[in-house]
CSV table of C-alpha atoms in Angstrom, one decimal:
chain,number,residue,atom,x,y,z
W,1,ALA,CA,195.6,-32.7,161.3
W,2,HIS,CA,193.2,-35.1,159.6
W,3,GLN,CA,196.1,-37.2,158.3
W,4,THR,CA,197.8,-37.3,161.7
W,5,SER,CA,194.5,-38.4,163.3
W,6,THR,CA,194.1,-41.2,160.7
W,7,MET,CA,197.7,-42.5,161.1
W,8,SER,CA,197.2,-42.5,164.9
W,9,ALA,CA,194.0,-44.6,164.6
W,10,ILE,CA,195.8,-47.0,162.2
W,11,GLY,CA,198.6,-47.3,164.7
W,12,THR,CA,196.2,-48.0,167.5
W,13,GLN,CA,194.6,-50.8,165.5
W,14,LEU,CA,197.9,-52.4,164.6
W,15,ALA,CA,199.4,-52.2,168.0
W,16,PRO,CA,197.8,-55.4,169.5
W,17,ILE,CA,199.1,-57.6,166.7
W,18,VAL,CA,202.8,-56.6,167.0
W,19,ALA,CA,204.5,-59.6,168.6
W,20,PRO,CA,206.8,-58.9,171.6
W,21,VAL,CA,210.5,-59.8,171.4
W,22,VAL,CA,211.1,-63.2,172.8
W,23,GLY,CA,213.0,-62.9,176.0
W,24,ALA,CA,212.5,-59.2,176.3
W,25,PRO,CA,211.9,-57.9,179.8
W,26,THR,CA,208.3,-56.9,180.7
W,27,HIS,CA,207.4,-54.1,183.1
W,28,ARG,CA,204.3,-54.0,185.2
W,29,SER,CA,203.0,-51.0,187.1
W,30,ARG,CA,201.7,-53.4,189.8
W,31,PRO,CA,202.0,-57.1,190.5
W,32,ARG,CA,199.5,-59.4,188.8
W,33,GLY,CA,197.0,-61.2,191.0
W,34,MET,CA,197.1,-65.0,191.4
W,35,ARG,CA,194.7,-67.8,191.7
W,36,VAL,CA,195.9,-71.4,192.3
W,37,ILE,CA,193.9,-73.7,190.1
W,38,ALA,CA,194.0,-77.1,188.6
W,39,MET,CA,194.3,-78.4,185.1
W,40,GLY,CA,191.1,-79.0,183.1
W,41,GLY,CA,189.6,-75.5,183.2
W,42,ARG,CA,188.9,-75.4,187.0
W,43,MET,CA,189.5,-71.7,187.3
W,44,ASP,CA,187.0,-70.4,189.8
W,45,GLY,CA,188.4,-69.0,193.0
W,46,THR,CA,189.8,-65.9,194.7
W,47,SER,CA,192.9,-64.0,194.1
W,48,GLY,CA,195.9,-63.2,196.3
W,49,SER,CA,199.3,-61.5,195.8
W,50,LEU,CA,202.0,-63.7,194.3
W,51,PHE,CA,204.7,-61.2,195.2
W,52,GLY,CA,203.6,-60.2,198.7
W,53,GLY,CA,204.9,-63.4,200.3
W,54,GLY,CA,201.5,-65.0,200.8
W,55,LYS,CA,199.1,-64.8,203.7
W,56,THR,CA,199.6,-66.0,207.2
W,57,VAL,CA,196.9,-68.6,208.1
W,58,ALA,CA,196.5,-68.8,211.9
W,59,ASP,CA,193.6,-71.3,212.2
W,60,GLU,CA,194.2,-75.0,212.5
W,61,ALA,CA,191.1,-76.2,210.8
W,62,ASN,CA,191.2,-79.4,208.8
W,63,LEU,CA,194.7,-80.4,210.0
W,64,PRO,CA,195.4,-84.1,209.1
W,65,PRO,CA,194.3,-86.5,211.9
W,66,PRO,CA,197.1,-88.1,213.9
W,67,GLY,CA,198.5,-91.1,212.1
W,68,TYR,CA,196.8,-90.3,208.8
W,69,ARG,CA,198.3,-92.1,205.9
W,70,SER,CA,199.5,-89.3,203.6
W,71,ARG,CA,200.9,-89.8,200.1
W,72,THR,CA,204.0,-87.6,200.4
W,73,ASP,CA,205.7,-90.0,197.9
W,74,ILE,CA,204.0,-88.2,195.0
W,75,PRO,CA,206.6,-88.2,192.1
W,76,LYS,CA,208.9,-85.3,191.8
W,77,MET,CA,209.6,-83.1,188.7
W,78,LEU,CA,206.3,-83.8,187.1
W,79,ASN,CA,206.9,-81.1,184.5
W,80,ASN,CA,209.5,-83.3,182.9
W,81,THR,CA,207.9,-85.1,180.1
W,82,PRO,CA,207.6,-87.8,178.8
W,83,HIS,CA,207.3,-89.3,182.3
W,84,PRO,CA,209.5,-92.2,183.2
W,85,ARG,CA,207.8,-95.5,183.6
W,86,GLU,CA,208.0,-95.4,187.4
W,87,VAL,CA,206.2,-92.1,187.5
W,88,ARG,CA,203.3,-93.4,185.5
W,89,LYS,CA,203.2,-96.6,187.6
W,90,TRP,CA,202.8,-94.5,190.7
W,91,PHE,CA,199.6,-93.0,189.3
W,92,TYR,CA,198.3,-96.2,187.8
W,93,ASP,CA,198.7,-98.0,191.2
W,94,ASP,CA,197.2,-95.2,193.2
W,95,CYS,CA,194.1,-94.9,191.0
W,96,ARG,CA,193.7,-98.7,190.5
W,97,GLU,CA,193.8,-99.3,194.3
W,98,SER,CA,190.9,-96.8,194.9
W,99,VAL,CA,188.8,-97.9,192.0
W,100,VAL,CA,189.0,-101.6,192.5
W,101,ALA,CA,188.4,-101.2,196.3
W,102,ALA,CA,185.3,-99.2,195.5
W,103,VAL,CA,183.6,-101.8,193.3
W,104,THR,CA,184.8,-105.0,194.9
W,105,GLY,CA,184.7,-104.1,198.6
W,106,ALA,CA,182.3,-105.2,201.3
W,107,ASN,CA,179.7,-102.7,200.1
W,108,PRO,CA,180.5,-102.5,196.3
W,109,LYS,CA,179.5,-99.3,194.5
W,110,THR,CA,177.9,-99.5,191.1
W,111,ARG,CA,178.2,-96.1,189.6
W,112,VAL,CA,181.7,-94.6,190.1
W,113,LYS,CA,184.0,-92.1,188.4
W,114,ALA,CA,187.7,-91.4,188.7
W,115,TRP,CA,189.5,-88.1,187.7
W,116,ILE,CA,193.3,-88.3,187.2
W,117,GLU,CA,195.1,-85.4,185.7
W,118,PHE,CA,198.9,-85.0,185.6
W,119,PRO,CA,200.8,-83.6,182.6
W,120,GLU,CA,200.5,-86.6,180.3
W,121,LEU,CA,196.8,-86.8,181.0
W,122,ASN,CA,196.0,-83.1,180.5
W,123,VAL,CA,194.1,-82.8,177.2
W,124,ASN,CA,194.6,-79.0,177.4
W,125,GLY,CA,198.4,-79.3,177.4
W,126,ASP,CA,200.8,-80.1,174.5
W,127,VAL,CA,202.2,-83.3,176.1
W,128,TYR,CA,198.9,-85.2,176.3
W,129,ARG,CA,199.5,-88.9,175.7
W,130,ILE,CA,196.6,-91.2,174.9
W,131,GLY,CA,198.8,-94.2,175.6
W,132,THR,CA,199.1,-93.2,179.2
W,133,LEU,CA,195.3,-93.2,179.6
W,134,LEU,CA,195.0,-96.6,177.9
W,135,GLU,CA,197.7,-98.0,180.1
W,136,LEU,CA,195.8,-96.9,183.2
W,137,VAL,CA,192.6,-98.5,181.8
W,138,ARG,CA,194.5,-101.7,181.2
W,139,GLU,CA,195.8,-101.8,184.8
W,140,VAL,CA,192.3,-101.3,186.2
W,141,ALA,CA,190.7,-103.8,183.8
W,142,MET,CA,193.3,-106.5,184.5
W,143,ALA,CA,192.9,-106.1,188.2
W,144,LEU,CA,189.2,-106.6,187.9
W,145,ALA,CA,189.6,-109.6,185.6
W,146,ALA,CA,192.1,-111.3,187.9
W,147,ASP,CA,189.5,-113.5,189.5
W,148,GLY,CA,187.9,-114.5,186.2
W,149,LYS,CA,185.2,-111.8,186.0
W,150,ARG,CA,184.5,-110.4,182.5
W,151,VAL,CA,185.3,-106.7,181.9
W,152,ARG,CA,184.0,-104.7,179.0
W,153,VAL,CA,186.1,-101.6,178.1
W,154,CYS,CA,184.1,-99.0,176.3
W,155,VAL,CA,184.7,-95.9,174.3
W,156,GLN,CA,181.9,-93.8,172.8
W,157,GLY,CA,181.4,-93.9,169.0
W,158,SER,CA,180.6,-91.1,166.7
W,159,MET,CA,177.4,-89.1,167.5
W,160,GLY,CA,175.2,-87.5,165.0
W,161,GLN,CA,174.1,-88.4,161.5
W,162,GLY,CA,175.6,-88.2,158.0
W,163,VAL,CA,178.1,-85.4,157.5
W,164,PHE,CA,177.3,-84.1,161.0
W,165,GLN,CA,178.8,-87.1,162.8
W,166,GLY,CA,181.4,-86.2,165.3
W,167,LEU,CA,183.8,-87.6,167.9
W,168,PRO,CA,185.9,-85.8,170.5
W,169,LEU,CA,189.4,-85.2,169.2
W,170,SER,CA,190.9,-86.7,172.4
W,171,LEU,CA,189.1,-90.0,171.6
W,172,SER,CA,189.9,-90.2,167.9
W,173,GLY,CA,191.5,-93.5,167.0
W,174,VAL,CA,191.1,-94.9,170.6
W,175,ALA,CA,188.7,-97.7,169.6
W,176,ARG,CA,191.2,-99.0,167.0
W,177,ILE,CA,194.1,-98.9,169.5
W,178,LEU,CA,192.0,-100.9,172.0
W,179,ASP,CA,191.6,-103.6,169.4
W,180,MET,CA,195.4,-103.9,169.1
W,181,MET,CA,196.2,-103.8,172.8
W,182,ASP,CA,197.9,-106.6,174.7
W,183,TRP,CA,195.8,-107.6,177.7
W,184,GLY,CA,198.2,-110.3,178.9
W,185,ASP,CA,196.7,-113.3,180.8
W,186,ALA,CA,193.4,-111.4,181.2
W,187,ASP,CA,192.9,-111.2,177.4
W,188,GLU,CA,190.0,-113.8,177.3
W,189,PHE,CA,188.1,-111.9,180.0
W,190,ILE,CA,188.3,-108.4,178.5
W,191,THR,CA,186.2,-107.3,175.6
W,192,ARG,CA,185.7,-103.9,173.9
W,193,GLY,CA,182.4,-102.0,173.3
W,194,SER,CA,180.9,-98.6,172.8
W,195,ILE,CA,178.4,-96.7,175.0
W,196,GLY,CA,174.8,-97.5,174.5
W,197,GLY,CA,171.9,-99.6,175.7
W,198,ASP,CA,172.7,-102.5,173.5
W,199,VAL,CA,176.3,-102.9,174.7
W,200,PRO,CA,176.1,-104.8,178.0
W,201,GLN,CA,175.9,-108.6,177.6
W,202,PRO,CA,174.7,-111.0,180.3
W,203,ASP,CA,178.2,-112.3,181.1
W,204,ASP,CA,179.7,-108.8,181.6
W,205,ALA,CA,180.6,-108.2,185.2
W,206,TYR,CA,182.2,-104.7,185.0
W,207,PHE,CA,182.2,-101.8,182.5
W,208,ILE,CA,185.0,-99.2,182.1
W,209,LEU,CA,184.1,-96.1,180.1
W,210,ILE,CA,187.0,-94.2,178.7
W,211,SER,CA,186.5,-90.4,179.1
W,212,PRO,CA,182.9,-90.1,177.9
W,213,GLN,CA,182.2,-86.6,176.9
W,214,ASN,CA,179.7,-84.3,175.1
W,215,ILE,CA,180.5,-82.5,171.9
W,216,VAL,CA,179.0,-79.5,170.2
W,217,GLY,CA,175.5,-80.4,169.1
W,218,TYR,CA,175.3,-83.8,170.8
W,219,SER,CA,175.2,-85.1,174.4
W,220,VAL,CA,176.5,-88.5,175.4
W,221,LEU,CA,174.2,-88.6,178.5
W,222,PRO,CA,171.2,-90.4,176.7
W,223,TYR,CA,173.6,-93.2,175.6
W,224,LEU,CA,175.0,-93.4,179.1
W,225,GLN,CA,171.6,-93.6,180.7
W,226,GLU,CA,170.4,-96.3,178.3
W,227,MET,CA,173.5,-98.3,179.1
W,228,GLU,CA,172.9,-97.9,182.8
W,229,LYS,CA,169.4,-99.4,182.5
W,230,THR,CA,170.7,-102.4,180.7
W,231,ALA,CA,173.6,-103.0,183.0
W,232,GLY,CA,171.4,-102.9,186.1
W,233,ASP,CA,173.3,-103.2,189.4
W,234,ARG,CA,176.6,-104.2,187.7
W,235,PRO,CA,179.4,-101.7,188.4
W,236,ILE,CA,180.2,-99.1,185.7
W,237,ILE,CA,183.4,-97.1,186.0
W,238,MET,CA,184.0,-93.8,184.2
W,239,ILE,CA,187.6,-92.6,183.9
W,240,ASN,CA,188.1,-88.9,183.3
W,241,PRO,CA,184.6,-88.1,182.2
W,242,LYS,CA,183.8,-84.6,180.8
W,243,LEU,CA,180.0,-84.3,181.0
W,244,GLY,CA,179.5,-80.6,181.4
W,245,ASP,CA,177.2,-78.8,179.0
W,246,ILE,CA,178.6,-77.5,175.7
W,247,GLN,CA,176.4,-74.8,174.3
W,248,SER,CA,175.3,-75.3,170.7
W,249,ALA,CA,172.4,-74.6,168.3
W,250,GLY,CA,169.3,-76.7,168.1
W,251,ASN,CA,168.3,-76.4,171.8
W,252,VAL,CA,170.9,-79.1,172.7
W,253,MET,CA,172.3,-78.8,176.3
W,254,SER,CA,170.5,-75.5,176.7
W,255,ILE,CA,169.4,-73.9,180.0
W,256,ARG,CA,166.3,-76.1,180.1
W,257,GLY,CA,167.1,-79.3,181.9
W,258,ARG,CA,170.5,-78.2,183.0
W,259,GLY,CA,169.8,-78.8,186.7
W,260,GLU,CA,168.7,-82.3,186.1
W,261,ARG,CA,171.7,-83.1,183.9
W,262,ARG,CA,174.1,-81.7,186.6
W,263,GLU,CA,172.3,-83.6,189.3
W,264,TYR,CA,172.6,-86.8,187.3
W,265,VAL,CA,176.4,-86.3,186.8
W,266,GLU,CA,177.1,-85.2,190.3
W,267,LYS,CA,174.7,-87.3,192.4
W,268,THR,CA,174.4,-90.6,190.5
W,269,TRP,CA,178.1,-91.1,189.9
W,270,GLU,CA,180.3,-91.2,193.0
W,271,GLU,CA,183.8,-90.0,192.8
W,272,VAL,CA,186.1,-92.6,194.2
W,273,TYR,CA,189.5,-91.2,193.1
W,274,HIS,CA,190.7,-87.8,192.2
W,275,PHE,CA,194.2,-86.3,191.6
W,276,ARG,CA,195.0,-83.0,190.0
W,277,LEU,CA,197.9,-80.6,190.1
W,278,LEU,CA,197.6,-77.0,191.2
W,279,TYR,CA,199.0,-74.1,189.1
W,280,LYS,CA,198.9,-70.4,188.7
W,281,LYS,CA,196.3,-69.5,186.1
W,282,PRO,CA,196.8,-69.8,183.1
W,283,PHE,CA,200.1,-71.5,183.2
W,284,PHE,CA,201.1,-75.2,183.8
W,285,PHE,CA,204.4,-74.2,185.4
W,286,PRO,CA,205.4,-74.1,188.2
W,287,ILE,CA,203.5,-76.7,190.1
W,288,TYR,CA,202.3,-75.3,193.5
W,289,GLY,CA,200.6,-78.4,194.9
W,290,ALA,CA,198.1,-81.2,194.4
W,291,LEU,CA,194.6,-82.2,195.4
W,292,ARG,CA,194.0,-85.9,196.0
W,293,TYR,CA,191.1,-88.2,197.1
W,294,GLY,CA,191.4,-91.9,197.4
W,295,THR,CA,191.0,-94.9,199.7
W,296,GLY,CA,191.7,-92.8,202.7
W,297,GLY,CA,188.2,-91.3,202.5
W,298,MET,CA,189.3,-87.7,202.8
W,299,TRP,CA,190.3,-85.0,200.3
W,300,GLU,CA,194.0,-84.2,200.7
W,301,LEU,CA,195.7,-80.9,199.9
W,302,TYR,CA,199.4,-81.1,199.3
W,303,LYS,CA,201.9,-78.3,198.8
W,304,LYS,CA,205.2,-78.7,196.9
W,305,PHE,CA,208.4,-77.3,198.4
W,306,GLY,CA,211.9,-77.0,196.8
W,307,LYS,CA,213.0,-77.4,193.2
W,308,MET,CA,214.3,-80.1,191.0
W,309,GLU,CA,215.7,-83.1,192.9
W,310,GLN,CA,215.1,-81.3,196.2
W,311,GLU,CA,211.3,-81.2,195.7
W,312,GLU,CA,209.2,-82.6,198.4
W,313,TRP,CA,205.5,-82.8,199.1
W,314,LYS,CA,203.8,-81.9,202.4
W,315,LEU,CA,200.2,-82.7,203.3
W,316,LEU,CA,198.7,-79.4,204.5
W,317,ARG,CA,195.0,-80.2,205.1
W,318,THR,CA,192.4,-82.9,204.9
W,319,TYR,CA,188.7,-82.5,204.2
W,320,ASP,CA,185.9,-84.9,204.8
W,321,ASP,CA,183.1,-82.9,203.2
W,322,GLY,CA,184.2,-82.9,199.6
W,323,ASP,CA,186.5,-80.8,197.3
W,324,PRO,CA,187.5,-77.8,199.3
W,325,GLY,CA,187.2,-75.4,196.4
W,326,ALA,CA,189.5,-72.9,194.8
W,327,ALA,CA,189.2,-70.2,197.5
W,328,GLU,CA,190.3,-72.6,200.3
W,329,ILE,CA,193.0,-74.1,198.1
W,330,THR,CA,194.5,-70.7,197.3
W,331,LYS,CA,194.4,-69.6,200.9
W,332,ARG,CA,196.3,-72.6,202.1
W,333,ILE,CA,198.8,-72.8,199.2
W,334,LEU,CA,199.8,-69.2,199.6
W,335,ALA,CA,200.0,-69.3,203.3
W,336,LYS,CA,203.4,-68.8,205.1
W,337,ASP,CA,204.5,-71.9,206.8
C-alpha cells in the first residue's frame, strides 16, 4: 500500500510536465471565459462568454456623431507578417498626422506621447521589428524638419554603474542603427542624442524620444525630468513609452512615491495618438477590433467583421472622456449587432 501511494504521488508530480500531443483535441467541461484586451499587457477587465453568442446591448450611448470622420480603412489581415509596405505606411501616416498637428498647431503642445501597437510593434510578440519603429520615427522627424527646424532623435543609454549597467532589450543596438539611418533631405536638420539634462542644445526645436522605459533596478524618470527642465517649452515627443514601475531591490520604484510618478506620467504628458488591436487574452489571434485616438479628438472603438480578404472594420462607439476601459470595450465587442 505504501509503494502504491508513493507511485501515485510521483505520478501526480510528473503529470504537469507531460506535453500534450500537438493537434490533439481538448475537452472542457465548460466554456472558458473571455476578456477582450489589447497588446502590451493591458489585461484588466470583465469576462463574458465567447461561446454564448455575446450580449445584446440595447443602449445607444456614445454612438458616433453624424458625419464623424471614421478610419474604417484600417488595413486588413494584420496577422500576416511581415507587413507589406502599404500597411506600414498607413500607420506611419496616421500617427505622424496626429503628432505633427499636436506640436505645430495653433496651440502647440509641449509634452506629448504616442502609443502605436500593431503586430510588428508589439514587443511581447515574436514578430517585433525594430526597423518598423525607426521608420515611424523617421517619418515624424522628417515632417517636423520640413520647414528647417532642428529635430533631435533620442534613445536612452545604459543605466547603472559598472557591471550593473543595463539597457532594455528592445532598445539594444538602436543607437547604432540611428547613426546609420538615411534621413534624406532632412539629414542636416536631424541629430541624435540620449536622454538627460545635458542633451538639449540651444538650436534644437523638437525632441523625439524612442520608447523610454524603466528597467529592473533603475528608473528613466529622473533623466527624463532633467531633460525637460533643460528643454523648457520646446516640444518633447515620446513614442511608445513604458514608464510603469518595475519592482526591484534597493527601494527603487517602490510603493513610496508611486502616486507622484504615476501622476507625472499621466498628467504631464498628453496622449495625442493611440492605436492598439484587441484580442482574447492571452492570444494575439484572432483580432476582434481596435481602439484608436487621433486628430478627431475622440477615442474610437472599432470592431472587425469577416475573414481574410472579406475583412472590414466598423466604428462602434466614440468616447470624448478618455480610454473607455476594458469592461466597456468587452461589452461592445461581444455585443450582437
